[in-house]
Amino acid sequence: MATMSAQYEAHRYRSACGRLELFARDYPGDGPPLLLMHGLTRNSADFEGLAEHLAGRFRLIVPDQRGRGLSQNDPESANYRPDVYAGDMFALLGSLGIERAHLIGTSMGGLMAMVMAVTQPARVGAIILNDVGPELDLSGLERIKGYIVDPRPMESWDACAERCAAINGDAFPDYGPEDWLAFARRTAREDEDGQIVLAYDPAIAGPLVDAPPEEAVPDLWPVWDMLAEKPVLVVRGANSDLLAPATLTKMAERHSGPFASVEVPDRAHAPMLDEPVALEAIDGFLAEHAA
């Protein structure tokens, strides 16, 4: 796995609604800006490996969405949804004076990327979607729903690593104890009582858990069709239970603009984007479409 040494500046800004203070990592670079958006229960630390790889070649903006990491929780759980997050991302770019960015989104972050591209297309360049598309398999949604509602604290980092392995073991079958401990430290934090807690507001589960699975994520094919001219790369975990091969095929068939995809072996939902095959595909795609 990559050595995590890329340096960033901490950036704090106001949410689109103005009520919350949010956090982002700002990695300096000579190239165009890339906005990296994490998945449902993750935070900016998820992209440390990719940031190490891209550091210096691009300016990397890597936020904690509201309710995650170092960003404030939202007292209104109904605001934990992709369109609200997308508004926060435009507020983030505005706070940094960035008019246009290329987007990389893992899972929920990919849904946000699609929303951003159709609401303010002039501000969005090329898009990389990590194991997500306009149609999500219900089996994957049910699996996510099963673990997100368990906010119980853990007594040690080793216990947290064991829990992370139990939840994500199928996604990363080659991870060993050190990998899982590093994973735990990216996804959890120590609270004021010295207990280890996952670094997200449990209320983020509300919109997913409160709705039937088939209604938790709307039909996004009309949104996908509106991205027809945007260059898109889709990264899929070979064992993903959220992005089906048939969905990926359909995405390619319905996309008239530049489109590429890559499958990461021995990964389920979702690749970390530090895998060699993913990095090779990302490098090639950005060289062609994010100059």
mmCIF file of C-alpha atoms in Angstrom:
data_model
loop_
_atom_site.group_PDB
_atom_site.id
_atom_site.type_symbol
_atom_site.label_atom_id
_atom_site.label_comp_id
_atom_site.label_asym_id
_atom_site.label_seq_id
_atom_site.Cartn_x
_atom_site.Cartn_y
_atom_site.Cartn_z
ATOM 1 C CA MET A 1 0.000 0.000 0.000
ATOM 2 C CA ALA A 2 1.074 3.607 -0.596
ATOM 3 C CA THR A 3 3.127 5.559 1.909
ATOM 4 C CA MET A 4 0.960 8.390 3.207
ATOM 5 C CA SER A 5 3.199 11.447 3.131
ATOM 6 C CA ALA A 6 1.533 13.955 0.796
ATOM 7 C CA GLN A 7 1.073 17.252 2.629
ATOM 8 C CA TYR A 8 -2.114 19.284 2.604
ATOM 9 C CA GLU A 9 -3.480 22.498 4.047
ATOM 10 C CA ALA A 10 -6.582 22.341 6.250
ATOM 11 C CA HIS A 11 -9.394 24.413 4.790
ATOM 12 C CA ARG A 12 -12.571 25.318 6.668
ATOM 13 C CA TYR A 13 -15.586 26.837 4.957
ATOM 14 C CA ARG A 14 -19.313 27.344 5.374
ATOM 15 C CA SER A 15 -21.864 24.906 4.021
ATOM 16 C CA ALA A 16 -24.167 25.976 1.197
ATOM 17 C CA CYS A 17 -26.893 26.650 3.780
ATOM 18 C CA GLY A 18 -24.470 28.747 5.835
ATOM 19 C CA ARG A 19 -25.214 26.903 9.101
ATOM 20 C CA LEU A 20 -22.325 24.452 9.299
ATOM 21 C CA GLU A 21 -18.553 24.655 9.354
ATOM 22 C CA LEU A 22 -17.115 22.054 7.001
ATOM 23 C CA PHE A 23 -13.595 20.771 6.453
ATOM 24 C CA ALA A 24 -11.506 19.881 3.430
ATOM 25 C CA ARG A 25 -7.931 18.916 2.683
ATOM 26 C CA ASP A 26 -6.252 21.105 0.042
ATOM 27 C CA TYR A 27 -3.216 19.421 -1.535
ATOM 28 C CA PRO A 28 -1.183 21.871 -3.641
ATOM 29 C CA GLY A 29 -0.307 20.985 -7.208
ATOM 30 C CA ASP A 30 0.621 22.510 -10.531
ATOM 31 C CA GLY A 31 -2.181 20.965 -12.557
ATOM 32 C CA PRO A 32 -5.925 21.582 -12.709
ATOM 33 C CA PRO A 33 -8.081 21.025 -9.600
ATOM 34 C CA LEU A 34 -9.558 17.628 -8.836
ATOM 35 C CA LEU A 35 -12.393 17.331 -6.311
ATOM 36 C CA LEU A 36 -12.331 13.935 -4.563
ATOM 37 C CA MET A 37 -15.576 12.916 -2.832
ATOM 38 C CA HIS A 38 -15.853 9.967 -0.455
ATOM 39 C CA GLY A 39 -18.558 7.383 0.162
ATOM 40 C CA LEU A 40 -21.417 7.260 2.648
ATOM 41 C CA THR A 41 -19.593 6.395 5.893
ATOM 42 C CA ARG A 42 -16.089 7.515 4.961
ATOM 43 C CA ASN A 43 -14.171 10.800 4.997
ATOM 44 C CA SER A 44 -11.278 12.579 3.306
ATOM 45 C CA ALA A 45 -8.742 10.074 4.662
ATOM 46 C CA ASP A 46 -10.158 7.509 2.233
ATOM 47 C CA PHE A 47 -8.162 9.123 -0.579
ATOM 48 C CA GLU A 48 -4.752 9.221 1.108
ATOM 49 C CA GLY A 49 -3.327 6.595 -1.217
ATOM 50 C CA LEU A 50 -4.640 8.249 -4.372
ATOM 51 C CA ALA A 51 -3.577 11.688 -3.108
ATOM 52 C CA GLU A 52 -0.041 10.390 -2.576
ATOM 53 C CA HIS A 53 -0.016 9.152 -6.171
ATOM 54 C CA LEU A 54 -1.402 12.352 -7.733
ATOM 55 C CA ALA A 55 0.273 14.867 -5.412
ATOM 56 C CA GLY A 56 1.980 17.729 -7.195
ATOM 57 C CA ARG A 57 0.508 16.920 -10.596
ATOM 58 C CA PHE A 58 -2.947 18.233 -9.690
ATOM 59 C CA ARG A 59 -4.439 20.431 -7.025
ATOM 60 C CA LEU A 60 -6.456 18.009 -4.929
ATOM 61 C CA ILE A 61 -9.473 19.168 -2.926
ATOM 62 C CA VAL A 62 -10.657 16.398 -0.596
ATOM 63 C CA PRO A 63 -13.591 17.273 1.694
ATOM 64 C CA ASP A 64 -15.261 15.676 4.681
ATOM 65 C CA GLN A 65 -18.959 15.822 3.855
ATOM 66 C CA ARG A 66 -21.279 17.235 6.521
ATOM 67 C CA GLY A 67 -21.594 14.766 9.370
ATOM 68 C CA ARG A 68 -18.246 13.104 8.649
ATOM 69 C CA GLY A 69 -14.667 13.499 9.774
ATOM 70 C CA LEU A 70 -13.872 17.039 10.882
ATOM 71 C CA SER A 71 -17.030 18.586 9.422
ATOM 72 C CA GLN A 72 -19.919 19.514 11.687
ATOM 73 C CA ASN A 73 -22.956 17.291 12.038
ATOM 74 C CA ASP A 74 -26.249 18.520 10.633
ATOM 75 C CA PRO A 75 -29.039 18.674 13.241
ATOM 76 C CA GLU A 76 -31.524 17.991 10.439
ATOM 77 C CA SER A 77 -30.885 14.418 9.310
ATOM 78 C CA ALA A 78 -33.044 14.937 6.217
ATOM 79 C CA ASN A 79 -30.203 17.057 4.838
ATOM 80 C CA TYR A 80 -27.941 14.030 4.586
ATOM 81 C CA ARG A 81 -28.543 13.475 0.884
ATOM 82 C CA PRO A 82 -26.533 13.858 -2.354
ATOM 83 C CA ASP A 83 -28.169 17.029 -3.663
ATOM 84 C CA VAL A 84 -27.413 18.870 -0.400
ATOM 85 C CA TYR A 85 -23.840 17.570 -0.416
ATOM 86 C CA ALA A 86 -23.493 18.739 -4.025
ATOM 87 C CA GLY A 87 -24.479 22.235 -2.951
ATOM 88 C CA ASP A 88 -21.787 22.108 -0.279
ATOM 89 C CA MET A 89 -19.232 21.136 -2.927
ATOM 90 C CA PHE A 90 -20.015 24.188 -5.023
ATOM 91 C CA ALA A 91 -19.701 26.280 -1.855
ATOM 92 C CA LEU A 92 -16.315 24.657 -1.221
ATOM 93 C CA LEU A 93 -15.068 25.384 -4.728
ATOM 94 C CA GLY A 94 -16.313 28.947 -4.448
ATOM 95 C CA SER A 95 -14.537 29.446 -1.124
ATOM 96 C CA LEU A 96 -11.275 28.472 -2.833
ATOM 97 C CA GLY A 97 -11.860 30.585 -5.926
ATOM 98 C CA ILE A 98 -12.118 27.513 -8.170
ATOM 99 C CA GLU A 99 -14.451 27.982 -11.124
ATOM 100 C CA ARG A 100 -14.183 24.489 -12.613
ATOM 101 C CA ALA A 101 -12.944 21.120 -11.380
ATOM 102 C CA HIS A 102 -12.687 17.527 -12.485
ATOM 103 C CA LEU A 103 -14.489 15.115 -10.163
ATOM 104 C CA ILE A 104 -13.634 11.775 -8.595
ATOM 105 C CA GLY A 105 -16.425 10.190 -6.564
ATOM 106 C CA THR A 106 -16.559 6.935 -4.631
ATOM 107 C CA SER A 107 -20.047 5.449 -4.204
ATOM 108 C CA MET A 108 -22.104 8.313 -2.701
ATOM 109 C CA GLY A 109 -19.433 10.695 -3.967
ATOM 110 C CA GLY A 110 -20.106 9.436 -7.474
ATOM 111 C CA LEU A 111 -23.811 10.173 -7.104
ATOM 112 C CA MET A 112 -22.815 13.665 -6.007
ATOM 113 C CA ALA A 113 -20.603 14.021 -9.084
ATOM 114 C CA MET A 114 -23.525 13.196 -11.356
ATOM 115 C CA VAL A 115 -25.775 15.688 -9.567
ATOM 116 C CA MET A 116 -23.109 18.395 -9.806
ATOM 117 C CA ALA A 117 -22.571 17.785 -13.507
ATOM 118 C CA VAL A 118 -26.233 18.259 -14.386
ATOM 119 C CA THR A 119 -26.944 21.197 -12.068
ATOM 120 C CA GLN A 120 -23.882 23.295 -12.974
ATOM 121 C CA PRO A 121 -22.316 21.582 -16.016
ATOM 122 C CA ALA A 122 -19.981 24.456 -16.856
ATOM 123 C CA ARG A 123 -18.203 23.986 -13.526
ATOM 124 C CA VAL A 124 -17.579 20.252 -14.023
ATOM 125 C CA GLY A 125 -14.979 18.718 -16.322
ATOM 126 C CA ALA A 126 -14.120 15.034 -16.536
ATOM 127 C CA ILE A 127 -15.663 12.566 -14.080
ATOM 128 C CA ILE A 128 -14.331 9.379 -12.471
ATOM 129 C CA LEU A 129 -16.989 7.210 -10.809
ATOM 130 C CA ASN A 130 -15.754 4.605 -8.332
ATOM 131 C CA ASP A 131 -18.063 1.584 -8.175
ATOM 132 C CA VAL A 132 -21.289 3.479 -8.668
ATOM 133 C CA GLY A 133 -23.714 4.308 -11.442
ATOM 134 C CA PRO A 134 -27.258 5.468 -12.132
ATOM 135 C CA GLU A 135 -28.664 2.118 -10.986
ATOM 136 C CA LEU A 136 -27.656 0.414 -7.728
ATOM 137 C CA ASP A 137 -28.163 -3.227 -6.814
ATOM 138 C CA LEU A 138 -30.545 -3.676 -3.889
ATOM 139 C CA SER A 139 -28.330 -6.382 -2.377
ATOM 140 C CA GLY A 140 -25.541 -3.855 -1.923
ATOM 141 C CA LEU A 141 -27.907 -1.294 -0.445
ATOM 142 C CA GLU A 142 -29.209 -3.840 2.036
ATOM 143 C CA ARG A 143 -25.663 -4.745 3.081
ATOM 144 C CA ILE A 144 -24.791 -1.086 3.666
ATOM 145 C CA LYS A 145 -28.025 -0.566 5.547
ATOM 146 C CA GLY A 146 -27.111 -3.479 7.814
ATOM 147 C CA TYR A 147 -23.874 -2.006 9.160
ATOM 148 C CA ILE A 148 -24.449 1.748 9.050
ATOM 149 C CA VAL A 149 -27.016 1.680 11.863
ATOM 150 C CA ASP A 150 -24.553 0.224 14.415
ATOM 151 C CA PRO A 151 -22.847 3.198 16.146
ATOM 152 C CA ARG A 152 -21.592 1.339 19.216
ATOM 153 C CA PRO A 153 -18.143 2.476 20.435
ATOM 154 C CA MET A 154 -15.127 0.159 20.594
ATOM 155 C CA GLU A 155 -12.670 -0.176 23.437
ATOM 156 C CA SER A 156 -9.453 -0.189 21.373
ATOM 157 C CA TRP A 157 -8.024 0.381 17.918
ATOM 158 C CA ASP A 158 -7.494 -3.360 17.567
ATOM 159 C CA ALA A 159 -11.199 -3.908 18.221
ATOM 160 C CA CYS A 160 -12.013 -1.253 15.655
ATOM 161 C CA ALA A 161 -9.724 -2.942 13.119
ATOM 162 C CA GLU A 162 -11.510 -6.253 13.736
ATOM 163 C CA ARG A 163 -14.861 -4.609 13.198
ATOM 164 C CA CYS A 164 -13.688 -2.942 9.982
ATOM 165 C CA ALA A 165 -12.428 -6.309 8.751
ATOM 166 C CA ALA A 166 -15.729 -7.975 9.589
ATOM 167 C CA ILE A 167 -17.653 -5.340 7.604
ATOM 168 C CA ASN A 168 -15.274 -4.911 4.682
ATOM 169 C CA GLY A 169 -13.387 -8.205 4.483
ATOM 170 C CA ASP A 170 -15.091 -9.282 1.259
ATOM 171 C CA ALA A 171 -14.077 -6.016 -0.396
ATOM 172 C CA PHE A 172 -10.391 -6.354 0.512
ATOM 173 C CA PRO A 173 -9.577 -10.077 0.798
ATOM 174 C CA ASP A 174 -5.807 -9.460 0.628
ATOM 175 C CA TYR A 175 -5.695 -7.095 3.634
ATOM 176 C CA GLY A 176 -3.704 -8.172 6.670
ATOM 177 C CA PRO A 177 -3.777 -6.936 10.291
ATOM 178 C CA GLU A 178 -1.660 -3.826 9.577
ATOM 179 C CA ASP A 179 -3.896 -2.878 6.642
ATOM 180 C CA TRP A 180 -7.019 -3.178 8.785
ATOM 181 C CA LEU A 181 -5.478 -1.102 11.564
ATOM 182 C CA ALA A 182 -4.652 1.624 9.034
ATOM 183 C CA PHE A 183 -8.199 1.328 7.666
ATOM 184 C CA ALA A 184 -9.595 1.730 11.173
ATOM 185 C CA ARG A 185 -7.555 4.869 11.828
ATOM 186 C CA ARG A 186 -8.873 6.402 8.608
ATOM 187 C CA THR A 187 -12.505 5.663 9.366
ATOM 188 C CA ALA A 188 -12.740 6.127 13.144
ATOM 189 C CA ARG A 189 -11.575 8.507 15.868
ATOM 190 C CA GLU A 190 -11.092 8.606 19.624
ATOM 191 C CA ASP A 191 -13.840 10.458 21.504
ATOM 192 C CA GLU A 192 -13.561 12.530 24.675
ATOM 193 C CA ASP A 193 -14.082 9.395 26.794
ATOM 194 C CA GLY A 194 -11.195 7.573 25.156
ATOM 195 C CA GLN A 195 -13.456 5.207 23.252
ATOM 196 C CA ILE A 196 -13.093 4.554 19.535
ATOM 197 C CA VAL A 197 -16.097 5.629 17.467
ATOM 198 C CA LEU A 198 -16.711 5.629 13.744
ATOM 199 C CA ALA A 199 -16.073 9.092 12.315
ATOM 200 C CA TYR A 200 -19.585 9.847 11.140
ATOM 201 C CA ASP A 201 -22.872 11.037 12.570
ATOM 202 C CA PRO A 202 -25.144 7.960 12.961
ATOM 203 C CA ALA A 203 -27.988 10.135 11.655
ATOM 204 C CA ILE A 204 -26.551 9.901 8.133
ATOM 205 C CA ALA A 205 -28.315 6.530 7.984
ATOM 206 C CA GLY A 206 -31.746 8.137 8.198
ATOM 207 C CA PRO A 207 -32.526 8.784 4.514
ATOM 208 C CA LEU A 208 -31.329 5.286 3.574
ATOM 209 C CA VAL A 209 -32.909 3.343 6.427
ATOM 210 C CA ASP A 210 -36.229 5.175 6.586
ATOM 211 C CA ALA A 211 -37.118 4.511 2.943
ATOM 212 C CA PRO A 212 -37.695 1.143 1.249
ATOM 213 C CA PRO A 213 -34.516 0.101 -0.611
ATOM 214 C CA GLU A 214 -36.105 0.651 -4.013
ATOM 215 C CA GLU A 215 -36.929 4.233 -2.996
ATOM 216 C CA ALA A 216 -33.735 5.074 -1.109
ATOM 217 C CA VAL A 217 -31.948 5.894 -4.371
ATOM 218 C CA PRO A 218 -34.062 7.353 -7.195
ATOM 219 C CA ASP A 219 -33.827 6.342 -10.842
ATOM 220 C CA LEU A 220 -30.771 8.247 -12.059
ATOM 221 C CA TRP A 221 -30.776 7.100 -15.688
ATOM 222 C CA PRO A 222 -32.223 10.455 -16.836
ATOM 223 C CA VAL A 223 -29.348 12.140 -14.983
ATOM 224 C CA TRP A 224 -26.846 9.803 -16.639
ATOM 225 C CA ASP A 225 -28.241 10.644 -20.064
ATOM 226 C CA MET A 226 -27.660 14.351 -19.339
ATOM 227 C CA LEU A 227 -23.943 13.623 -18.920
ATOM 228 C CA ALA A 228 -23.640 12.427 -22.494
ATOM 229 C CA GLU A 229 -20.826 14.789 -23.483
ATOM 230 C CA LYS A 230 -18.781 14.546 -20.288
ATOM 231 C CA PRO A 231 -15.686 12.320 -20.325
ATOM 232 C CA VAL A 232 -16.324 9.521 -17.827
ATOM 233 C CA LEU A 233 -14.198 6.738 -16.388
ATOM 234 C CA VAL A 234 -15.936 4.080 -14.296
ATOM 235 C CA VAL A 235 -13.884 1.977 -11.880
ATOM 236 C CA ARG A 236 -15.654 -1.203 -10.786
ATOM 237 C CA GLY A 237 -14.700 -3.722 -8.133
ATOM 238 C CA ALA A 238 -14.780 -7.127 -9.804
ATOM 239 C CA ASN A 239 -16.844 -8.520 -6.914
ATOM 240 C CA SER A 240 -19.053 -5.460 -6.400
ATOM 241 C CA ASP A 241 -22.565 -6.002 -5.088
ATOM 242 C CA LEU A 242 -23.584 -2.400 -5.826
ATOM 243 C CA LEU A 243 -22.613 -1.824 -9.471
ATOM 244 C CA ALA A 244 -23.652 -4.764 -11.630
ATOM 245 C CA PRO A 245 -21.790 -5.653 -14.857
ATOM 246 C CA ALA A 246 -25.046 -5.229 -16.782
ATOM 247 C CA THR A 247 -25.422 -1.699 -15.418
ATOM 248 C CA LEU A 248 -21.884 -0.833 -16.496
ATOM 249 C CA THR A 249 -22.592 -2.168 -19.990
ATOM 250 C CA LYS A 250 -25.760 -0.114 -20.192
ATOM 251 C CA MET A 251 -23.883 2.984 -19.039
ATOM 252 C CA ALA A 252 -21.404 2.577 -21.882
ATOM 253 C CA GLU A 253 -24.160 2.015 -24.447
ATOM 254 C CA ARG A 254 -26.053 5.150 -23.398
ATOM 255 C CA HIS A 255 -23.038 7.454 -23.198
ATOM 256 C CA SER A 256 -22.178 9.217 -26.455
ATOM 257 C CA GLY A 257 -19.136 11.058 -25.130
ATOM 258 C CA PRO A 258 -15.710 9.719 -24.110
ATOM 259 C CA PHE A 259 -16.215 6.671 -21.889
ATOM 260 C CA ALA A 260 -13.854 4.159 -20.348
ATOM 261 C CA SER A 261 -14.113 1.543 -17.625
ATOM 262 C CA VAL A 262 -11.768 -0.678 -15.671
ATOM 263 C CA GLU A 263 -12.404 -3.617 -13.366
ATOM 264 C CA VAL A 264 -10.260 -4.010 -10.258
ATOM 265 C CA PRO A 265 -9.661 -7.680 -9.397
ATOM 266 C CA ASP A 266 -10.138 -8.958 -5.835
ATOM 267 C CA ARG A 267 -12.176 -5.920 -4.861
ATOM 268 C CA ALA A 268 -15.850 -5.608 -4.006
ATOM 269 C CA HIS A 269 -17.514 -2.304 -3.056
ATOM 270 C CA ALA A 270 -15.534 -0.154 -3.345
ATOM 271 C CA PRO A 271 -11.907 -0.097 -4.556
ATOM 272 C CA MET A 272 -9.608 2.251 -2.650
ATOM 273 C CA LEU A 273 -8.228 3.622 -5.951
ATOM 274 C CA ASP A 274 -4.677 2.872 -4.835
ATOM 275 C CA GLU A 275 -4.700 -0.476 -6.669
ATOM 276 C CA PRO A 276 -2.223 -0.603 -9.605
ATOM 277 C CA VAL A 277 -4.876 -1.297 -12.245
ATOM 278 C CA ALA A 278 -7.001 1.577 -10.946
ATOM 279 C CA LEU A 279 -4.050 3.974 -10.834
ATOM 280 C CA GLU A 280 -3.045 3.088 -14.387
ATOM 281 C CA ALA A 281 -6.569 3.741 -15.668
ATOM 282 C CA ILE A 282 -6.876 6.998 -13.706
ATOM 283 C CA ASP A 283 -3.513 8.262 -14.958
ATOM 284 C CA GLY A 284 -4.407 7.565 -18.559
ATOM 285 C CA PHE A 285 -7.856 9.097 -18.274
ATOM 286 C CA LEU A 286 -6.631 12.277 -16.562
ATOM 287 C CA ALA A 287 -3.776 12.668 -19.045
ATOM 288 C CA GLU A 288 -6.284 12.659 -21.886
ATOM 289 C CA HIS A 289 -9.215 14.548 -20.359
ATOM 290 C CA ALA A 290 -7.914 16.683 -17.489
ATOM 291 C CA ALA A 291 -4.985 18.506 -19.037
#
